[in-house]
Coordinates of C-alpha atoms in Angstrom, one line a residue:
Chain A
M1 CA 42.0 83.2 0.3
H2 CA 44.5 84.1 3.0
N3 CA 43.3 87.2 5.3
F4 CA 42.2 89.4 2.4
D5 CA 39.3 89.7 4.2
N6 CA 40.9 91.6 7.7
A7 CA 43.1 93.2 5.4
T8 CA 40.8 94.8 2.8
Q9 CA 38.5 95.4 6.5
F10 CA 41.5 97.3 7.9
I11 CA 42.1 99.8 5.0
K12 CA 38.6 100.3 5.1
E13 CA 38.3 102.1 8.8
A14 CA 41.6 103.6 7.4
D15 CA 41.8 107.5 6.2
Q16 CA 45.0 107.6 6.2
L17 CA 47.8 105.3 5.7
L18 CA 51.8 105.1 5.8
V19 CA 53.5 102.3 3.4
L20 CA 56.4 101.4 4.0
S21 CA 59.0 98.5 3.3
H22 CA 62.6 96.9 4.0
L23 CA 66.0 99.1 4.1
H24 CA 67.9 98.8 1.0
P25 CA 64.9 97.8 -1.6
D26 CA 64.5 96.1 -4.0
G27 CA 62.5 96.1 -6.9
D28 CA 59.8 94.0 -4.9
A29 CA 59.5 96.0 -1.7
I30 CA 59.5 99.4 -4.3
G31 CA 57.5 98.1 -6.4
S32 CA 54.9 96.7 -3.4
T33 CA 55.7 100.3 -1.3
L34 CA 53.8 102.0 -5.2
A35 CA 51.8 99.6 -5.3
A36 CA 49.9 99.8 -2.3
G37 CA 50.5 103.5 -2.6
H38 CA 48.3 103.0 -6.0
L39 CA 45.7 100.7 -4.8
L40 CA 45.0 102.7 -1.4
R41 CA 44.8 106.1 -3.6
S42 CA 42.4 104.0 -5.8
L43 CA 40.0 103.7 -2.8
G44 CA 39.7 107.1 -2.2
K45 CA 42.7 107.6 1.2
K46 CA 45.4 109.9 2.3
V47 CA 48.7 108.3 1.0
T48 CA 52.5 108.7 2.3
M49 CA 55.3 105.1 1.2
V50 CA 58.0 106.2 3.0
N51 CA 62.0 104.2 3.5
E52 CA 64.3 103.8 5.3
S53 CA 66.3 104.4 2.0
P54 CA 66.9 106.7 -0.2
I55 CA 65.4 104.5 -4.0
P56 CA 67.9 103.4 -6.2
Q57 CA 68.2 106.1 -9.9
K58 CA 67.0 103.0 -11.9
F59 CA 63.5 102.2 -10.3
H60 CA 63.4 106.1 -10.5
F61 CA 60.9 105.9 -13.5
L62 CA 58.1 104.0 -11.7
S63 CA 55.2 106.6 -11.6
G64 CA 54.8 107.4 -7.7
A65 CA 59.1 106.2 -7.2
K66 CA 59.7 110.0 -6.3
D67 CA 57.0 110.2 -3.8
I68 CA 58.5 107.8 -1.7
Y69 CA 59.8 109.9 1.5
L70 CA 62.8 109.5 4.1
P71 CA 61.9 109.3 6.8
D72 CA 62.9 111.8 8.4
N73 CA 61.3 114.2 5.8
I74 CA 58.0 113.3 8.1
S75 CA 56.9 115.3 10.9
E76 CA 53.5 113.3 11.2
K77 CA 52.6 110.4 13.2
F78 CA 50.5 107.5 12.0
R79 CA 48.2 105.2 13.4
Y80 CA 47.4 102.4 9.9
V81 CA 50.1 101.3 8.4
V82 CA 51.0 99.0 5.4
A83 CA 54.2 97.2 5.6
L84 CA 55.0 95.7 2.5
D85 CA 58.5 92.0 1.9
A86 CA 59.4 92.8 5.6
A87 CA 60.3 89.9 8.1
D88 CA 60.0 92.1 11.0
Q89 CA 60.3 95.8 12.6
A90 CA 64.2 96.2 12.5
R91 CA 63.6 96.1 8.6
M92 CA 62.5 98.5 8.5
G93 CA 65.2 100.6 10.4
Q94 CA 64.0 104.1 11.4
C95 CA 60.5 104.1 9.6
S96 CA 58.4 103.0 13.4
R97 CA 59.1 106.0 15.1
L98 CA 56.1 107.1 12.2
F99 CA 53.9 104.8 13.9
T100 CA 51.2 106.9 17.2
R101 CA 51.4 104.6 20.3
D102 CA 47.7 102.6 18.8
V103 CA 49.1 101.6 15.6
Q104 CA 47.5 98.8 13.7
I105 CA 50.2 97.0 11.4
L106 CA 48.4 95.5 7.8
N107 CA 51.6 92.6 7.3
I108 CA 51.9 91.3 3.7
D109 CA 55.3 89.2 3.2
H110 CA 56.7 86.7 1.4
H111 CA 59.3 85.5 3.7
A112 CA 59.4 82.2 5.5
T113 CA 61.5 83.7 8.4
N114 CA 58.3 87.2 9.4
D115 CA 58.1 86.7 13.2
Q116 CA 54.2 88.1 12.6
F117 CA 55.1 91.9 13.9
G118 CA 51.0 92.4 12.0
T119 CA 48.0 93.8 14.2
I120 CA 46.9 91.4 10.6
N121 CA 49.2 88.7 9.5
I122 CA 48.7 88.3 5.1
V123 CA 52.3 85.9 5.6
V124 CA 52.8 83.5 2.3
P125 CA 56.2 81.9 2.4
T126 CA 55.1 80.3 -1.3
A127 CA 54.8 83.6 -2.9
A128 CA 58.1 84.4 -5.3
A129 CA 57.1 88.3 -4.2
T130 CA 55.5 90.0 -2.0
A131 CA 54.0 91.9 -4.8
E132 CA 52.6 88.4 -6.4
I133 CA 50.6 88.5 -3.1
L134 CA 49.7 91.7 -3.6
F135 CA 48.0 90.8 -7.0
D136 CA 46.1 88.5 -5.1
W137 CA 44.3 90.5 -3.1
I138 CA 43.9 93.4 -5.7
E139 CA 42.1 90.5 -7.9
F140 CA 39.9 89.7 -4.6
M141 CA 38.9 93.3 -3.7
N142 CA 37.8 94.0 -7.7
V143 CA 40.3 97.1 -7.9
K144 CA 40.2 97.9 -11.3
W145 CA 44.2 97.5 -12.7
D146 CA 45.7 100.6 -14.7
L147 CA 48.6 101.4 -15.9
P148 CA 51.0 102.1 -12.7
L149 CA 49.5 99.3 -10.5
A150 CA 50.4 97.2 -13.2
T151 CA 53.5 98.0 -13.7
S152 CA 55.0 97.8 -10.1
I153 CA 53.8 94.4 -9.8
Y154 CA 55.5 93.1 -12.3
M155 CA 59.2 94.5 -11.5
G156 CA 57.6 92.6 -8.0
L157 CA 57.7 89.1 -9.9
L158 CA 60.7 90.3 -12.7
T159 CA 63.0 91.3 -9.2
D160 CA 62.0 88.3 -6.8
T161 CA 62.3 86.0 -9.5
G162 CA 65.9 86.9 -10.8
G163 CA 64.0 87.9 -14.1
F164 CA 61.7 84.6 -14.2
R165 CA 64.8 82.4 -13.5
Y166 CA 65.3 81.5 -10.3
S167 CA 63.5 78.2 -9.3
N168 CA 60.3 80.5 -6.9
T169 CA 58.8 81.6 -11.1
T170 CA 56.0 79.4 -10.7
P171 CA 53.1 79.0 -13.2
K172 CA 51.7 81.4 -11.3
V173 CA 53.5 83.7 -11.9
F174 CA 54.4 83.6 -15.4
R175 CA 50.0 83.6 -15.7
Q176 CA 50.7 86.9 -13.4
A177 CA 52.5 87.7 -16.0
A178 CA 50.4 86.8 -18.5
Q179 CA 47.9 89.2 -17.1
L180 CA 49.5 92.5 -16.4
V181 CA 51.4 92.3 -20.3
E182 CA 47.8 91.9 -21.5
L183 CA 46.7 95.1 -19.9
G184 CA 49.8 96.8 -21.2
I185 CA 52.9 96.9 -19.0
E186 CA 56.1 97.7 -21.5
S187 CA 57.2 94.5 -19.8
H188 CA 60.6 94.7 -22.9
V189 CA 61.1 98.3 -21.1
I190 CA 61.2 97.1 -17.3
A191 CA 63.1 94.7 -17.5
D192 CA 65.5 96.5 -20.1
I193 CA 65.7 99.0 -17.4
V194 CA 65.9 97.1 -14.1
L195 CA 67.7 93.5 -15.4
E196 CA 69.7 94.8 -18.8
S197 CA 71.3 98.6 -17.4
T198 CA 75.1 99.5 -16.2
T199 CA 76.5 102.4 -16.1
L200 CA 80.2 102.9 -16.8
D201 CA 81.3 103.2 -13.9
Q202 CA 80.0 99.5 -12.5
L203 CA 81.5 98.4 -15.6
R204 CA 84.7 99.9 -15.3
L205 CA 84.5 98.2 -11.3
L206 CA 83.8 94.9 -13.4
K207 CA 86.6 94.9 -14.8
K208 CA 88.8 95.5 -11.9
A209 CA 87.0 92.4 -10.4
L210 CA 87.8 90.5 -13.2
S211 CA 90.9 91.1 -13.5
T212 CA 91.2 89.5 -10.4
L213 CA 89.4 86.4 -11.3
Q214 CA 91.3 83.3 -9.8
V215 CA 89.9 80.0 -10.2
S216 CA 90.4 76.6 -7.5
A217 CA 92.6 73.8 -8.7
N218 CA 89.5 71.4 -8.7
G219 CA 87.6 74.5 -10.0
E220 CA 84.6 74.9 -7.7
V221 CA 85.7 77.1 -6.2
A222 CA 85.8 81.2 -8.1
W223 CA 86.6 84.2 -6.4
M224 CA 87.0 87.5 -6.6
V225 CA 88.9 90.7 -5.0
L226 CA 88.1 94.3 -4.6
K227 CA 90.3 96.6 -2.5
R228 CA 89.1 100.1 -1.1
E229 CA 90.1 102.2 -3.9
D230 CA 88.8 100.1 -6.3
V231 CA 85.2 101.2 -5.5
G232 CA 83.5 104.0 -5.5
P233 CA 80.9 105.8 -2.4
D234 CA 77.3 103.7 -3.1
Q235 CA 78.4 101.9 -5.7
E236 CA 76.6 99.0 -6.8
M237 CA 77.9 95.3 -6.2
E238 CA 75.2 94.0 -6.7
G239 CA 76.0 91.1 -9.8
I240 CA 79.1 91.5 -9.6
V241 CA 79.9 87.9 -7.2
N242 CA 78.1 86.8 -10.1
Y243 CA 80.6 85.7 -13.1
A244 CA 82.9 83.5 -10.2
R245 CA 80.0 81.9 -9.6
N246 CA 79.0 80.7 -13.6
I247 CA 81.7 79.4 -14.8
V248 CA 80.9 76.6 -15.9
G249 CA 82.1 73.6 -13.1
V250 CA 82.1 76.6 -10.3
D251 CA 79.7 76.0 -7.5
V252 CA 81.4 79.1 -5.5
G253 CA 81.5 82.6 -6.5
I254 CA 83.0 85.1 -4.0
L255 CA 83.6 88.5 -3.9
F256 CA 85.9 90.1 -1.2
R257 CA 85.6 93.4 -0.9
E258 CA 87.7 96.1 1.3
V259 CA 85.7 98.2 3.2
G260 CA 87.6 99.3 5.9
D261 CA 90.8 98.6 7.2
Q262 CA 90.8 95.3 8.6
L263 CA 87.0 95.2 7.7
V264 CA 86.6 92.5 4.7
K265 CA 82.7 92.7 2.9
V266 CA 82.4 88.8 1.4
S267 CA 79.8 88.2 -0.6
L268 CA 78.7 83.9 -1.4
R269 CA 76.7 82.6 -4.1
S270 CA 76.5 78.8 -4.5
R271 CA 75.0 76.3 -7.6
T272 CA 74.0 73.3 -6.1
K273 CA 76.0 71.8 -3.0
T274 CA 78.0 74.0 -0.7
D275 CA 75.4 75.8 1.0
V276 CA 77.2 79.4 1.4
G277 CA 74.7 80.6 3.8
K278 CA 76.0 78.1 6.8
L279 CA 79.7 78.9 5.4
A280 CA 78.6 82.8 6.1
K281 CA 76.6 82.0 9.6
S282 CA 79.9 80.9 10.7
F283 CA 82.0 83.7 10.4
G284 CA 79.0 85.4 12.0
G285 CA 76.7 86.4 8.7
G286 CA 73.9 85.6 7.2
G287 CA 71.4 85.1 3.6
H288 CA 70.6 81.4 2.4
A289 CA 72.7 77.9 1.3
R290 CA 72.5 80.2 -2.4
A291 CA 73.5 83.0 -1.8
A292 CA 75.0 84.6 1.7
G293 CA 76.9 87.2 3.2
C294 CA 79.9 88.2 5.7
T295 CA 81.9 90.8 7.1
I296 CA 84.8 89.8 8.3
H297 CA 87.3 91.9 11.1
T298 CA 90.4 91.5 9.1
D299 CA 92.5 92.2 6.7
L300 CA 92.2 91.1 2.6
S301 CA 94.2 88.1 2.7
Q302 CA 93.9 87.7 5.8
A303 CA 89.9 87.0 4.7
L304 CA 90.5 85.4 1.2
Q305 CA 93.6 82.4 3.1
Q306 CA 90.2 81.8 6.6
V307 CA 87.5 81.7 3.6
L308 CA 89.2 79.8 1.1
A309 CA 90.2 77.3 4.0
Y310 CA 86.9 76.8 5.1
L311 CA 86.6 75.8 1.8
S312 CA 89.2 73.2 1.7
V313 CA 90.5 75.3 -1.1
E314 CA 94.5 74.9 -1.7
R315 CA 95.7 77.8 -2.6
E316 CA 97.8 77.5 -5.5
C317 CA 95.0 78.2 -8.0
D318 CA 94.6 78.7 -11.7
Q319 CA 94.3 82.1 -13.2
Chain B
M1 CA 44.2 76.6 -36.6
H2 CA 47.5 78.3 -38.7
N3 CA 47.4 75.2 -41.4
F4 CA 47.8 72.5 -38.2
D5 CA 45.2 70.4 -40.6
N6 CA 48.0 70.2 -43.5
A7 CA 50.6 69.4 -41.0
T8 CA 48.6 66.6 -39.0
Q9 CA 48.1 65.5 -42.7
F10 CA 51.3 65.7 -43.4
I11 CA 53.3 63.7 -41.0
K12 CA 50.7 60.6 -40.9
E13 CA 51.8 60.2 -44.5
A14 CA 55.3 60.4 -43.9
D15 CA 57.5 57.4 -42.2
Q16 CA 60.7 58.7 -42.3
L17 CA 61.6 62.1 -41.5
L18 CA 64.7 64.5 -41.6
V19 CA 64.1 67.6 -39.1
L20 CA 66.4 70.1 -39.3
S21 CA 67.3 73.9 -38.2
H22 CA 68.9 77.0 -39.7
L23 CA 73.1 77.3 -39.5
H24 CA 74.7 78.0 -36.1
P25 CA 71.4 76.8 -33.7
D26 CA 70.2 79.3 -31.6
G27 CA 68.1 77.8 -28.3
D28 CA 65.3 77.8 -30.2
A29 CA 66.2 76.2 -34.1
I30 CA 67.1 73.5 -31.3
G31 CA 64.6 73.5 -29.0
S32 CA 62.1 73.5 -32.0
T33 CA 64.7 70.5 -33.6
L34 CA 64.6 69.0 -30.4
A35 CA 61.1 69.1 -29.3
A36 CA 59.6 67.9 -33.4
G37 CA 62.0 64.8 -33.4
H38 CA 60.3 63.7 -29.6
L39 CA 57.1 64.0 -30.9
L40 CA 57.5 62.5 -34.2
R41 CA 58.6 59.3 -33.0
S42 CA 55.9 59.9 -29.5
L43 CA 53.6 59.4 -32.9
G44 CA 55.2 55.8 -33.7
K45 CA 57.9 57.5 -37.2
K46 CA 61.5 57.1 -37.7
V47 CA 63.7 60.4 -37.3
T48 CA 66.7 61.9 -38.3
M49 CA 67.9 65.7 -36.6
V50 CA 70.2 67.1 -38.3
N51 CA 72.4 70.3 -38.6
E52 CA 75.0 72.1 -40.6
S53 CA 76.5 73.7 -37.7
P54 CA 78.0 71.7 -34.5
I55 CA 75.0 72.0 -31.7
P56 CA 77.2 74.3 -29.3
Q57 CA 77.9 72.6 -25.8
K58 CA 75.5 74.6 -23.4
F59 CA 73.3 72.8 -25.0
H60 CA 74.7 69.5 -24.4
F61 CA 72.1 69.4 -21.6
L62 CA 68.9 69.0 -23.4
S63 CA 67.8 64.6 -24.7
G64 CA 68.2 64.2 -27.5
A65 CA 71.0 66.9 -28.6
K66 CA 73.4 63.9 -29.2
D67 CA 70.9 63.0 -31.8
I68 CA 71.7 65.5 -33.8
Y69 CA 73.9 64.7 -36.8
L70 CA 76.0 66.8 -39.5
P71 CA 74.7 66.6 -42.7
D72 CA 78.0 64.7 -43.8
N73 CA 77.8 61.9 -41.0
I74 CA 74.5 61.1 -42.7
S75 CA 74.0 58.3 -46.4
E76 CA 70.6 58.3 -46.4
K77 CA 68.1 60.6 -48.6
F78 CA 64.9 61.8 -47.6
R79 CA 61.4 62.7 -48.8
Y80 CA 59.9 64.0 -46.2
V81 CA 61.5 67.0 -44.1
V82 CA 60.5 69.1 -41.7
A83 CA 61.7 72.7 -40.9
L84 CA 62.2 74.6 -38.5
D85 CA 63.1 78.5 -37.6
A86 CA 64.4 78.4 -40.6
A87 CA 63.8 81.6 -43.1
D88 CA 65.0 80.0 -46.8
Q89 CA 66.6 76.8 -47.9
A90 CA 70.1 78.9 -47.7
R91 CA 69.8 78.6 -43.9
M92 CA 69.6 75.1 -44.4
G93 CA 73.1 74.9 -45.2
Q94 CA 73.8 71.3 -46.6
C95 CA 71.3 69.6 -45.5
S96 CA 69.0 69.9 -48.1
R97 CA 72.0 67.6 -50.1
L98 CA 69.6 65.2 -48.0
F99 CA 66.9 65.5 -49.7
T100 CA 64.8 63.6 -52.5
R101 CA 63.8 65.3 -55.9
D102 CA 61.2 64.8 -55.3
V103 CA 61.5 66.1 -51.3
Q104 CA 58.7 67.3 -49.9
I105 CA 58.0 70.5 -47.0
L106 CA 56.8 70.9 -43.9
N107 CA 58.1 74.7 -43.7
I108 CA 57.2 75.5 -40.2
D109 CA 58.8 79.1 -38.7
H110 CA 58.0 82.6 -37.3
H111 CA 60.5 84.8 -39.4
A112 CA 58.2 87.5 -41.5
T113 CA 61.4 86.9 -44.3
N114 CA 59.9 83.4 -44.7
D115 CA 60.2 82.9 -48.9
Q116 CA 57.3 79.8 -48.0
F117 CA 59.9 77.6 -49.8
G118 CA 57.3 74.9 -48.0
T119 CA 55.2 72.3 -49.5
I120 CA 53.1 72.9 -46.2
N121 CA 54.2 76.6 -44.7
I122 CA 53.1 77.5 -41.4
V123 CA 54.6 80.7 -40.7
V124 CA 53.6 83.2 -38.0
P125 CA 55.3 86.3 -37.5
T126 CA 53.5 87.2 -35.2
A127 CA 55.0 84.0 -32.8
A128 CA 57.9 84.8 -30.7
A129 CA 59.7 81.5 -31.4
T130 CA 58.9 78.3 -33.3
A131 CA 58.4 76.2 -30.4
E132 CA 55.0 78.4 -29.4
I133 CA 54.1 77.2 -33.5
L134 CA 55.1 74.1 -31.9
F135 CA 53.3 74.4 -28.5
D136 CA 50.6 75.2 -30.4
W137 CA 50.6 72.7 -33.2
I138 CA 51.2 69.7 -30.0
E139 CA 48.5 70.6 -28.6
F140 CA 46.5 70.7 -31.9
M141 CA 47.0 67.4 -32.2
N142 CA 45.8 66.6 -28.3
V143 CA 50.1 64.5 -28.1
K144 CA 50.8 64.2 -24.2
W145 CA 53.3 65.8 -22.8
D146 CA 56.6 64.8 -21.1
L147 CA 59.6 66.5 -20.4
P148 CA 62.5 66.6 -23.2
L149 CA 59.3 67.9 -25.2
A150 CA 58.3 70.4 -22.6
T151 CA 62.2 71.2 -21.8
S152 CA 62.4 71.7 -25.6
I153 CA 59.5 74.1 -25.6
Y154 CA 60.5 76.1 -22.9
M155 CA 64.4 76.3 -24.0
G156 CA 63.2 78.2 -27.6
L157 CA 60.6 80.2 -25.7
L158 CA 63.6 81.1 -22.9
T159 CA 66.0 82.0 -25.3
D160 CA 64.1 83.7 -28.3
T161 CA 62.3 86.2 -25.8
G162 CA 66.0 87.5 -24.7
G163 CA 64.8 85.3 -20.9
F164 CA 60.9 86.7 -21.9
R165 CA 63.1 90.2 -21.6
Y166 CA 62.4 91.6 -25.1
S167 CA 59.0 92.8 -26.9
N168 CA 57.9 89.4 -27.7
T169 CA 57.9 88.1 -25.4
T170 CA 53.5 88.3 -25.3
P171 CA 51.4 87.2 -22.7
K172 CA 51.3 83.7 -24.7
V173 CA 54.6 83.1 -24.4
F174 CA 54.0 83.4 -20.6
R175 CA 51.4 81.1 -20.6
Q176 CA 52.2 78.6 -22.1
A177 CA 55.3 79.1 -19.9
A178 CA 52.9 78.0 -17.2
Q179 CA 51.9 75.7 -18.8
L180 CA 55.6 74.3 -19.6
V181 CA 56.4 74.8 -15.3
E182 CA 53.4 73.2 -14.7
L183 CA 54.6 70.2 -16.3
G184 CA 57.7 69.7 -14.3
I185 CA 60.9 70.9 -16.0
E186 CA 63.0 73.1 -14.1
S187 CA 63.0 76.0 -16.0
H188 CA 65.7 77.5 -13.0
V189 CA 67.9 75.7 -14.2
I190 CA 67.1 75.0 -18.2
A191 CA 67.8 79.5 -17.2
D192 CA 70.8 79.3 -15.3
I193 CA 72.6 76.5 -17.7
V194 CA 72.1 78.0 -21.0
L195 CA 71.6 82.2 -19.7
E196 CA 73.7 82.1 -17.1
S197 CA 76.3 80.1 -17.0
T198 CA 79.8 81.6 -18.6
T199 CA 83.7 79.9 -18.7
L200 CA 86.7 81.6 -18.1
D201 CA 87.5 82.2 -21.7
Q202 CA 84.4 84.1 -22.0
L203 CA 85.3 85.9 -19.0
R204 CA 88.9 86.8 -20.3
L205 CA 87.4 87.9 -23.8
L206 CA 85.1 90.6 -21.8
K207 CA 87.4 91.4 -19.5
K208 CA 89.5 92.4 -22.4
A209 CA 86.6 93.9 -24.2
L210 CA 85.8 96.0 -21.9
S211 CA 89.3 97.3 -21.4
T212 CA 89.0 99.1 -24.7
L213 CA 85.3 100.3 -24.1
Q214 CA 85.3 103.8 -25.3
V215 CA 82.5 106.1 -24.9
S216 CA 81.2 109.2 -27.2
A217 CA 81.8 112.5 -25.7
N218 CA 77.1 112.6 -26.3
G219 CA 77.6 109.9 -24.7
E220 CA 74.8 107.8 -27.0
V221 CA 77.5 105.8 -28.9
A222 CA 79.5 103.2 -26.8
W223 CA 82.3 100.9 -28.7
M224 CA 84.7 98.0 -27.8
V225 CA 87.8 96.7 -29.9
L226 CA 89.5 93.4 -30.5
K227 CA 92.4 92.1 -31.8
R228 CA 92.5 89.4 -33.9
E229 CA 95.0 88.0 -31.3
D230 CA 92.2 88.4 -28.9
V231 CA 89.8 85.9 -29.5
G232 CA 90.0 81.8 -29.4
P233 CA 88.7 79.5 -32.0
D234 CA 85.6 78.8 -32.1
Q235 CA 85.0 81.4 -29.3
E236 CA 81.3 82.2 -28.1
M237 CA 80.8 86.4 -28.7
E238 CA 77.5 86.3 -28.1
G239 CA 76.8 89.7 -25.5
I240 CA 79.9 91.3 -24.8
V241 CA 78.5 94.1 -27.3
N242 CA 75.5 94.4 -25.2
Y243 CA 77.8 95.2 -22.6
A244 CA 78.2 98.9 -24.3
R245 CA 75.1 98.6 -25.6
N246 CA 73.4 99.3 -21.8
I247 CA 75.1 101.6 -20.2
V248 CA 72.9 104.0 -18.9
G249 CA 72.2 106.8 -22.0
V250 CA 74.3 105.2 -24.6
D251 CA 71.4 104.1 -27.3
V252 CA 73.8 102.4 -29.7
G253 CA 76.7 100.0 -28.8
I254 CA 79.0 98.3 -31.6
L255 CA 81.6 95.4 -31.0
F256 CA 84.9 96.2 -34.1
R257 CA 85.8 92.6 -34.5
E258 CA 89.4 91.5 -36.1
V259 CA 89.0 88.1 -37.7
G260 CA 91.5 88.0 -40.8
D261 CA 93.8 90.7 -42.7
Q262 CA 92.0 93.6 -42.8
L263 CA 88.7 92.2 -42.4
V264 CA 87.1 93.7 -39.7
K265 CA 83.2 92.1 -38.4
V266 CA 81.4 94.8 -36.6
S267 CA 78.1 93.2 -34.4
L268 CA 75.6 96.8 -33.5
R269 CA 73.1 97.2 -31.0
S270 CA 70.4 100.1 -30.6
R271 CA 68.6 100.7 -27.2
T272 CA 64.9 102.9 -29.5
K273 CA 66.9 105.9 -31.6
T274 CA 69.4 104.3 -34.3
D275 CA 68.6 101.8 -37.5
V276 CA 71.7 99.9 -36.8
G277 CA 70.2 97.2 -39.6
K278 CA 70.2 100.9 -42.1
L279 CA 73.9 101.1 -40.3
A280 CA 75.2 97.9 -41.5
K281 CA 73.5 97.4 -44.6
S282 CA 75.2 100.3 -45.9
F283 CA 78.0 98.5 -45.0
G284 CA 76.9 95.6 -47.3
G285 CA 75.7 93.6 -43.6
G286 CA 72.4 92.7 -42.2
G287 CA 70.5 92.5 -39.4
H288 CA 67.4 95.1 -37.9
A289 CA 66.7 98.3 -36.5
R290 CA 67.8 96.7 -32.8
A291 CA 70.3 94.4 -33.5
A292 CA 72.6 94.0 -36.8
G293 CA 76.3 93.2 -38.4
C294 CA 78.5 93.8 -40.8
T295 CA 81.9 92.2 -42.1
I296 CA 84.4 96.0 -43.3
H297 CA 87.1 95.0 -45.9
T298 CA 89.6 97.0 -43.9
D299 CA 91.7 97.2 -40.8
L300 CA 90.5 97.9 -37.3
S301 CA 91.2 101.9 -37.5
Q302 CA 89.4 101.9 -40.6
A303 CA 86.3 100.0 -39.3
L304 CA 86.2 102.2 -36.8
Q305 CA 86.9 105.6 -38.7
Q306 CA 83.9 104.2 -41.4
V307 CA 81.2 103.7 -38.7
L308 CA 81.3 106.6 -36.2
A309 CA 81.6 108.8 -39.3
Y310 CA 78.2 107.6 -40.1
L311 CA 76.8 108.1 -36.6
S312 CA 79.0 111.1 -36.4
V313 CA 80.5 110.6 -33.6
E314 CA 83.6 112.4 -32.8
R315 CA 86.9 110.2 -31.5
E316 CA 87.6 113.1 -28.9
C317 CA 85.9 110.7 -26.5
D318 CA 85.9 109.8 -22.6
Q319 CA 87.2 106.6 -21.7

C-alpha cells in the first residue's frame, strides 16, 4: 500500500524527529501534525512539533496542540523530518531552518501539486485529507488507537471535507469516520467547536459584510465589501464569502476586503459554472475552479469594477 | 431484526398504500416519505404520498417531491397506511381524514416518544433518523437500490444528524452514508442544496437579527429579537437562533420573534448546561434539553424580561 513500508522503515531508523505542516495551518494540517506526534511518541520516538504560524484558538482543545512550537522557539536542528499536508518546502515557512544539511524528509500529502520534495514521498491525491493517509498508515503499522490519536485524525477528515459536504467525501472517508467514532471520540463536540462556534467579533463582521451584499442583475454574482476599519487584526474571515456564494441562483460569491492603502484582497467562491481560479490567476492570484483569491493593487471601488468587469456584471444591481 | 418480518408481510397484503409523515416536514420526513414511495412502487404497489404541509422549495429537487400531495387534493380513502417519522397521529394533521375506518397502519419512527399508534410499530429510538430504519428494512428485504431511493435515505441521515454533527451520528450512520455514496449519489450536491443554500431574504433577516444581538454580562446567554414587520410570510427562520447559541462561551441562545399582537415565539438552543426544554415547558412550550420553544402571550419586551428573568440574566448587557 503506497510507500508505507519505506515510511515505516524511515521512522524506525530515527530516534528524534521533527514533525511539521504548512503555514496558516487548517484542521488537517494541525490534526495530521498531532496525529503524527502521538503516533511517533507511542513508538518510543522523541518528537518535536513545529509550525510557522500560531495554532488558532479553536484548535487548542486538541491534546498536544499547545506543544506545537513556532520555529523561533526551537534551537535544535533535526535530521529526520515528517512533513505533512505541505505541497512544497515553501509552504513550511521558516521551519526548514531547523533541518540539518543531511536532512531526510518523509513527505506525506494529498495535494496533487506536491513537488515530491521528500526523501520518501507518500503523495495520495485521491485522499480527502492528509489525515486519511495517516489513518491508513496507522492501520498498516497495526498501532493501537487511542482517543487523542483518533480525535486528531477525525479533525483532518472533518475539516478537509467541509464537514463531509465536499465532493471529496468518499465512502472511504465515511468508513474511517465510522471507525473513529466507534473508538469513542466525541465527534459532535469536535464539530461544535470547529465548525459551529463563532465569536461576537465574527458576527459583527458578518453583519457588516451582509449590509454591503449586492447581487448582479442576472442573479449569478453576489459580492460583499469590507473596509479596512471594519476588520480587526487577526480576525478570522473564513466563511464570510460563502454567504454570498450560497444564495440560491448565485454561481460566484466574492468578498472584497481592503487590507491597506491601494490594496484589496479578493476572495472568490463558485458553485458550478465559473472557474474562479482562472479569474484569480488573471489578477496575479491563485486557487482552483471553486475557491480562489487574489490581491489587487488599487482602491476598493477600482477592484470591484475590475473583477465585476471580468465577470461581465453590469453594476446596476439589486440590493 | 426489529419487526421487519411483520412490516414486510404488511406491505405484501396491500395493493394500494398511503405514505405520510409529520406536518412541517423536515429532511427526514420528506426523505423517508420519498424512500418509502420509491420502495413500494418498485415492489409493484400503487402509492399515494401525502403531507399536511407543502414541501419546502429546497427539497423540490428530490425525485418524486412534487408527487407528495396535500390531503385536500386527495379524494380517495386508504386502508393501508405507512406513517413515517410521526410520533403520534396528531403530527399527521389532516392526513388521517384519508383513512378508512378499518385502517391498518405501519408506524415507522425513531422518536422515543412515539405512542405506538400503529397496527405494526417499528419504533427505534436508537436510530438517528427514520431513514436509518428504512435503510435497514430495504437491506432486510434485499430490494435493489437505485439513485432516487439512495438519495432519499441520505437526505434523512444528513438532515437529522445536522450534517453528521449531532451526537446521534453513530458509526452506523457513517457506514450507511458510505454505502449510499458508493451507490453513486451526489452527496456534495445534496449537502450544498439542503445545508448551505440560502436566499437574499434569509440573509436580510439574518442581518436584522444580528443587529439586535445581545449577550448577558456573564457571557452565557445571547439573544436576538425580530419584530413582526421584519419577517415575511412563510419565511424560514431555521438556523437563525443558532448564531446566538454558537458564540464561544454562550450556553443558551434565544430568538424572540413577534408573531402577532401580544404574541411572541421564543426559540431556545443550549450547548451543554441549561435545560431549555424545562424553560420552554414552564412557559407552556416544549422540546428537549438542547432545543426547545414556546409561545408567550405578551409583548416583545415583556417576553424578553420573563425569559431572561428565568435565566437570572441581568439586563445590563454587552452589545
